[in-house]
mmCIF file of C-alpha atoms in Angstrom:
data_model
loop_
_atom_site.group_PDB
_atom_site.id
_atom_site.type_symbol
_atom_site.label_atom_id
_atom_site.label_comp_id
_atom_site.label_asym_id
_atom_site.label_seq_id
_atom_site.Cartn_x
_atom_site.Cartn_y
_atom_site.Cartn_z
ATOM 1 C CA VAL L 23 0.000 0.000 0.000
ATOM 2 C CA PHE L 24 2.807 2.432 0.899
ATOM 3 C CA GLU L 25 4.502 1.896 -2.491
ATOM 4 C CA LEU L 26 1.239 2.632 -4.305
ATOM 5 C CA LEU L 27 0.669 5.807 -2.285
ATOM 6 C CA LYS L 28 4.268 6.876 -2.923
ATOM 7 C CA THR L 29 3.895 6.301 -6.674
ATOM 8 C CA MET L 30 0.620 8.240 -6.737
ATOM 9 C CA ASP L 31 2.244 11.066 -4.773
ATOM 10 C CA GLU L 32 5.184 11.205 -7.218
ATOM 11 C CA ALA L 33 2.806 11.210 -10.205
ATOM 12 C CA LEU L 34 0.732 14.020 -8.695
ATOM 13 C CA ASN L 35 3.856 16.038 -7.923
ATOM 14 C CA LEU L 36 5.107 15.602 -11.486
ATOM 15 C CA LEU L 37 1.730 16.593 -12.912
ATOM 16 C CA GLN L 38 1.561 19.712 -10.721
ATOM 17 C CA ASN L 39 5.109 20.666 -11.737
ATOM 18 C CA LEU L 40 4.439 20.103 -15.444
ATOM 19 C CA LEU L 41 1.255 22.136 -15.294
ATOM 20 C CA GLY L 42 2.927 24.933 -13.362
ATOM 21 C CA TRP L 43 5.913 24.969 -15.688
ATOM 22 C CA ALA L 44 3.737 24.983 -18.833
ATOM 23 C CA LYS L 45 1.615 27.851 -17.526
ATOM 24 C CA SER L 46 4.706 29.748 -16.408
ATOM 25 C CA GLU L 47 6.515 29.296 -19.734
ATOM 26 C CA SER L 48 3.490 30.376 -21.749
ATOM 27 C CA ASP L 49 2.900 33.366 -19.442
ATOM 28 C CA GLN L 50 -0.590 32.070 -18.706
ATOM 29 C CA ILE L 51 0.091 32.081 -15.010
ATOM 30 C CA GLN L 52 -1.038 35.200 -13.272
ATOM 31 C CA MET L 53 0.844 36.334 -10.196
ATOM 32 C CA ILE L 54 -1.526 37.546 -7.507
ATOM 33 C CA PRO L 55 0.432 38.681 -4.448
ATOM 34 C CA GLU L 56 -1.371 38.590 -1.131
ATOM 35 C CA LYS L 57 -0.639 38.516 2.598
ATOM 36 C CA LEU L 58 0.748 35.050 3.417
ATOM 37 C CA ASP L 59 1.164 33.538 6.872
ATOM 38 C CA VAL L 60 4.528 31.849 6.293
ATOM 39 C CA HIS L 61 4.414 29.722 9.470
ATOM 40 C CA ASP L 62 1.045 28.286 8.400
ATOM 41 C CA LEU L 63 2.283 27.647 4.839
ATOM 42 C CA VAL L 64 5.143 25.576 6.257
ATOM 43 C CA GLU L 65 2.707 23.606 8.460
ATOM 44 C CA GLN L 66 0.467 22.918 5.437
ATOM 45 C CA THR L 67 3.496 21.706 3.464
ATOM 46 C CA PHE L 68 4.544 19.410 6.327
ATOM 47 C CA ARG L 69 1.049 17.865 6.392
ATOM 48 C CA LEU L 70 1.090 17.389 2.618
ATOM 49 C CA LEU L 71 4.433 15.552 2.660
ATOM 50 C CA LYS L 72 3.903 13.712 5.950
ATOM 51 C CA LEU L 73 3.824 10.284 4.307
ATOM 52 C CA GLY L 74 7.338 10.503 2.870
ATOM 53 C CA SER L 75 8.899 12.039 5.984
ATOM 54 C CA GLU L 76 7.276 9.507 8.331
ATOM 55 C CA HIS L 77 8.310 6.585 6.103
ATOM 56 C CA LYS L 78 11.958 7.684 6.384
ATOM 57 C CA LYS L 79 11.522 8.686 10.074
ATOM 58 C CA ILE L 80 12.692 12.220 9.277
ATOM 59 C CA GLU L 81 12.131 14.875 11.920
ATOM 60 C CA LEU L 82 10.578 18.042 10.465
ATOM 61 C CA SER L 83 10.952 21.330 12.368
ATOM 62 C CA ASN L 84 9.090 24.531 11.545
ATOM 63 C CA ASN L 85 11.297 27.308 12.957
ATOM 64 C CA VAL L 86 9.382 30.115 11.238
ATOM 65 C CA PRO L 87 7.935 32.294 13.999
ATOM 66 C CA GLU L 88 4.164 32.683 14.070
ATOM 67 C CA GLU L 89 2.974 36.057 12.746
ATOM 68 C CA THR L 90 5.614 36.045 9.988
ATOM 69 C CA PHE L 91 3.900 37.510 6.943
ATOM 70 C CA ALA L 92 5.068 37.782 3.361
ATOM 71 C CA PHE L 93 3.498 39.493 0.353
ATOM 72 C CA ALA L 94 3.652 36.979 -2.490
ATOM 73 C CA ASP L 95 1.602 34.645 -4.674
ATOM 74 C CA ASN L 96 0.112 31.895 -2.492
ATOM 75 C CA ASN L 97 0.100 29.071 -5.076
ATOM 76 C CA MET L 98 3.607 29.841 -6.319
ATOM 77 C CA ILE L 99 5.156 29.925 -2.847
ATOM 78 C CA LYS L 100 3.282 26.735 -1.845
ATOM 79 C CA THR L 101 4.708 25.059 -4.952
ATOM 80 C CA VAL L 102 8.232 26.239 -4.111
ATOM 81 C CA LEU L 103 7.986 25.026 -0.495
ATOM 82 C CA ARG L 104 6.474 21.690 -1.578
ATOM 83 C CA ASN L 105 9.246 21.072 -4.106
ATOM 84 C CA LEU L 106 12.078 22.105 -1.801
ATOM 85 C CA LEU L 107 10.757 20.047 1.110
ATOM 86 C CA SER L 108 10.076 17.078 -1.163
ATOM 87 C CA ASN L 109 13.686 17.245 -2.399
ATOM 88 C CA ALA L 110 15.008 17.568 1.147
ATOM 89 C CA ILE L 111 13.060 14.433 2.164
ATOM 90 C CA LYS L 112 14.366 12.639 -0.922
ATOM 91 C CA PHE L 113 18.030 13.390 -0.134
ATOM 92 C CA THR L 114 17.885 13.047 3.658
ATOM 93 C CA PRO L 115 18.716 9.600 5.052
ATOM 94 C CA VAL L 116 16.420 7.582 7.300
ATOM 95 C CA GLU L 117 16.142 9.222 10.758
ATOM 96 C CA GLY L 118 17.507 12.506 9.416
ATOM 97 C CA ALA L 119 16.273 16.013 10.161
ATOM 98 C CA ILE L 120 14.910 18.900 8.110
ATOM 99 C CA ASN L 121 14.456 22.431 9.432
ATOM 100 C CA ILE L 122 12.585 25.259 7.800
ATOM 101 C CA ASN L 123 13.975 28.534 9.103
ATOM 102 C CA SER L 124 13.324 32.170 8.327
ATOM 103 C CA LYS L 125 15.273 35.398 8.562
ATOM 104 C CA LEU L 126 13.805 38.865 8.354
ATOM 105 C CA LEU L 127 15.689 41.390 6.277
ATOM 106 C CA ASP L 128 14.725 45.025 5.682
ATOM 107 C CA GLU L 129 12.005 44.351 3.139
ATOM 108 C CA SER L 130 12.015 40.590 2.714
ATOM 109 C CA VAL L 131 11.659 37.224 4.410
ATOM 110 C CA VAL L 132 14.331 34.629 3.644
ATOM 111 C CA LEU L 133 13.060 31.061 3.897
ATOM 112 C CA GLU L 134 15.550 28.217 4.329
ATOM 113 C CA VAL L 135 14.927 24.513 3.808
ATOM 114 C CA GLN L 136 17.857 22.911 5.620
ATOM 115 C CA ASP L 137 18.582 19.183 5.665
ATOM 116 C CA ASN L 138 21.334 16.920 7.001
ATOM 117 C CA GLY L 139 21.356 14.778 3.876
ATOM 118 C CA ASN L 140 23.961 13.908 1.252
ATOM 119 C CA GLY L 141 24.958 17.425 0.339
ATOM 120 C CA ILE L 142 25.665 18.654 -3.194
ATOM 121 C CA SER L 143 28.946 19.225 -5.005
ATOM 122 C CA GLU L 144 29.760 22.718 -6.293
ATOM 123 C CA GLU L 145 29.587 21.360 -9.848
ATOM 124 C CA ASP L 146 26.071 19.972 -9.287
ATOM 125 C CA ILE L 147 24.931 23.243 -7.660
ATOM 126 C CA GLN L 148 25.884 25.061 -10.891
ATOM 127 C CA LYS L 149 23.840 22.519 -12.893
ATOM 128 C CA ILE L 150 20.844 22.841 -10.556
ATOM 129 C CA LEU L 151 20.847 26.636 -10.824
ATOM 130 C CA ASN L 152 21.143 26.566 -14.631
ATOM 131 C CA PRO L 153 17.545 27.029 -15.873
ATOM 132 C CA ASN L 154 18.482 25.495 -19.244
ATOM 133 C CA GLU L 155 19.561 22.184 -17.721
ATOM 134 C CA LEU L 156 17.229 19.563 -16.258
ATOM 135 C CA PHE L 157 19.269 17.962 -13.488
ATOM 136 C CA SER L 158 18.120 14.954 -11.482
ATOM 137 C CA LYS L 159 19.649 12.406 -9.098
ATOM 138 C CA LEU L 160 18.235 9.461 -7.182
ATOM 139 C CA GLY L 161 17.438 10.020 -3.501
ATOM 140 C CA THR L 162 18.834 8.101 -0.528
ATOM 141 C CA GLU L 163 16.174 5.399 -0.979
ATOM 142 C CA LYS L 164 16.535 5.464 -4.798
ATOM 143 C CA GLU L 165 13.639 7.918 -5.181
ATOM 144 C CA PRO L 166 13.549 9.255 -8.776
ATOM 145 C CA GLY L 167 13.028 12.850 -9.876
ATOM 146 C CA THR L 168 12.457 14.772 -13.087
ATOM 147 C CA GLY L 169 14.690 17.803 -12.610
ATOM 148 C CA LEU L 170 11.684 19.993 -13.346
ATOM 149 C CA GLY L 171 10.848 20.962 -9.761
ATOM 150 C CA LEU L 172 13.834 23.250 -9.167
ATOM 151 C CA VAL L 173 13.441 24.933 -12.569
ATOM 152 C CA LEU L 174 9.867 25.732 -11.565
ATOM 153 C CA CYS L 175 10.986 26.900 -8.100
ATOM 154 C CA GLN L 176 13.496 29.316 -9.621
ATOM 155 C CA SER L 177 10.888 30.704 -11.991
ATOM 156 C CA PHE L 178 8.273 31.165 -9.254
ATOM 157 C CA VAL L 179 10.711 32.734 -6.785
ATOM 158 C CA HIS L 180 11.925 35.101 -9.529
ATOM 159 C CA LYS L 181 8.323 36.092 -10.416
ATOM 160 C CA ASN L 182 7.878 37.035 -6.740
ATOM 161 C CA GLY L 183 10.955 39.274 -6.807
ATOM 162 C CA GLY L 184 13.375 36.862 -5.150
ATOM 163 C CA THR L 185 16.306 34.575 -5.881
ATOM 164 C CA LEU L 186 16.782 30.881 -5.125
ATOM 165 C CA LYS L 187 20.210 30.016 -3.694
ATOM 166 C CA ILE L 188 21.933 26.921 -2.357
ATOM 167 C CA LYS L 189 24.518 26.366 0.380
ATOM 168 C CA SER L 190 25.810 22.836 0.625
ATOM 169 C CA GLU L 191 28.698 20.668 1.643
ATOM 170 C CA GLU L 192 28.981 17.083 0.450
ATOM 171 C CA GLY L 193 28.196 14.665 3.255
ATOM 172 C CA LYS L 194 26.919 17.451 5.531
ATOM 173 C CA GLY L 195 23.582 18.454 4.026
ATOM 174 C CA SER L 196 22.149 21.328 2.066
ATOM 175 C CA THR L 197 20.238 24.551 2.573
ATOM 176 C CA PHE L 198 18.026 25.858 -0.204
ATOM 177 C CA TYR L 199 16.944 29.410 0.498
ATOM 178 C CA PHE L 200 14.986 32.158 -1.195
ATOM 179 C CA ASP L 201 13.677 35.602 -0.409
ATOM 180 C CA ILE L 202 10.181 36.977 -0.878
ATOM 181 C CA PRO L 203 8.803 40.424 -0.029
ATOM 182 C CA LEU L 204 7.858 41.068 3.578
ATOM 183 C CA TYR L 205 4.226 42.012 4.140
ATOM 184 C CA THR L 206 3.816 45.571 5.403
ATOM 185 C CA GLU L 207 0.692 47.511 6.234
ATOM 186 C CA THR L 208 1.343 49.726 3.174
ATOM 187 C CA GLU L 209 0.551 46.694 0.930
ATOM 188 C CA MET L 210 -3.090 47.234 1.883
ATOM 189 C CA ALA L 211 -3.145 50.778 0.488
#
């Protein structure tokens, strides 16, 4: 049963990524920024990917303080968080840990998806961040990928005025982080 659920989850994720990418590439996707409760978005993402994290006994920690608000497109940021967390689960070994952290800058919120997984070589980081290259590797339990998720993440983060970056050391884990505009009361005006 677990294998079937996992396969269905992977198929759904691929379909959502393909649809998002197609809409994004054809400029059919409309960005509608709104006030987002970032802590709640992380909790929703944890619930969505609970099956994979529980199967690998991975501890998920939401370190985003409550009342942290961003001004960005809800569906795009959900897609980015889902993809980044899904990748972190994929590359984190059994009984590993994943933290989602946030930092407040002057006018933005930086969200970090930090894992203690395999880590990524500098050469592979360059491939991942190249939007013209679909890059994919098998996870710690041989989980496959398409390479499309991170291309979509970069596009969606960029559309929301931010940049996707990676810090990693092989054997010590990775941190994928991106910035989105901070919500201020002036957004309402």
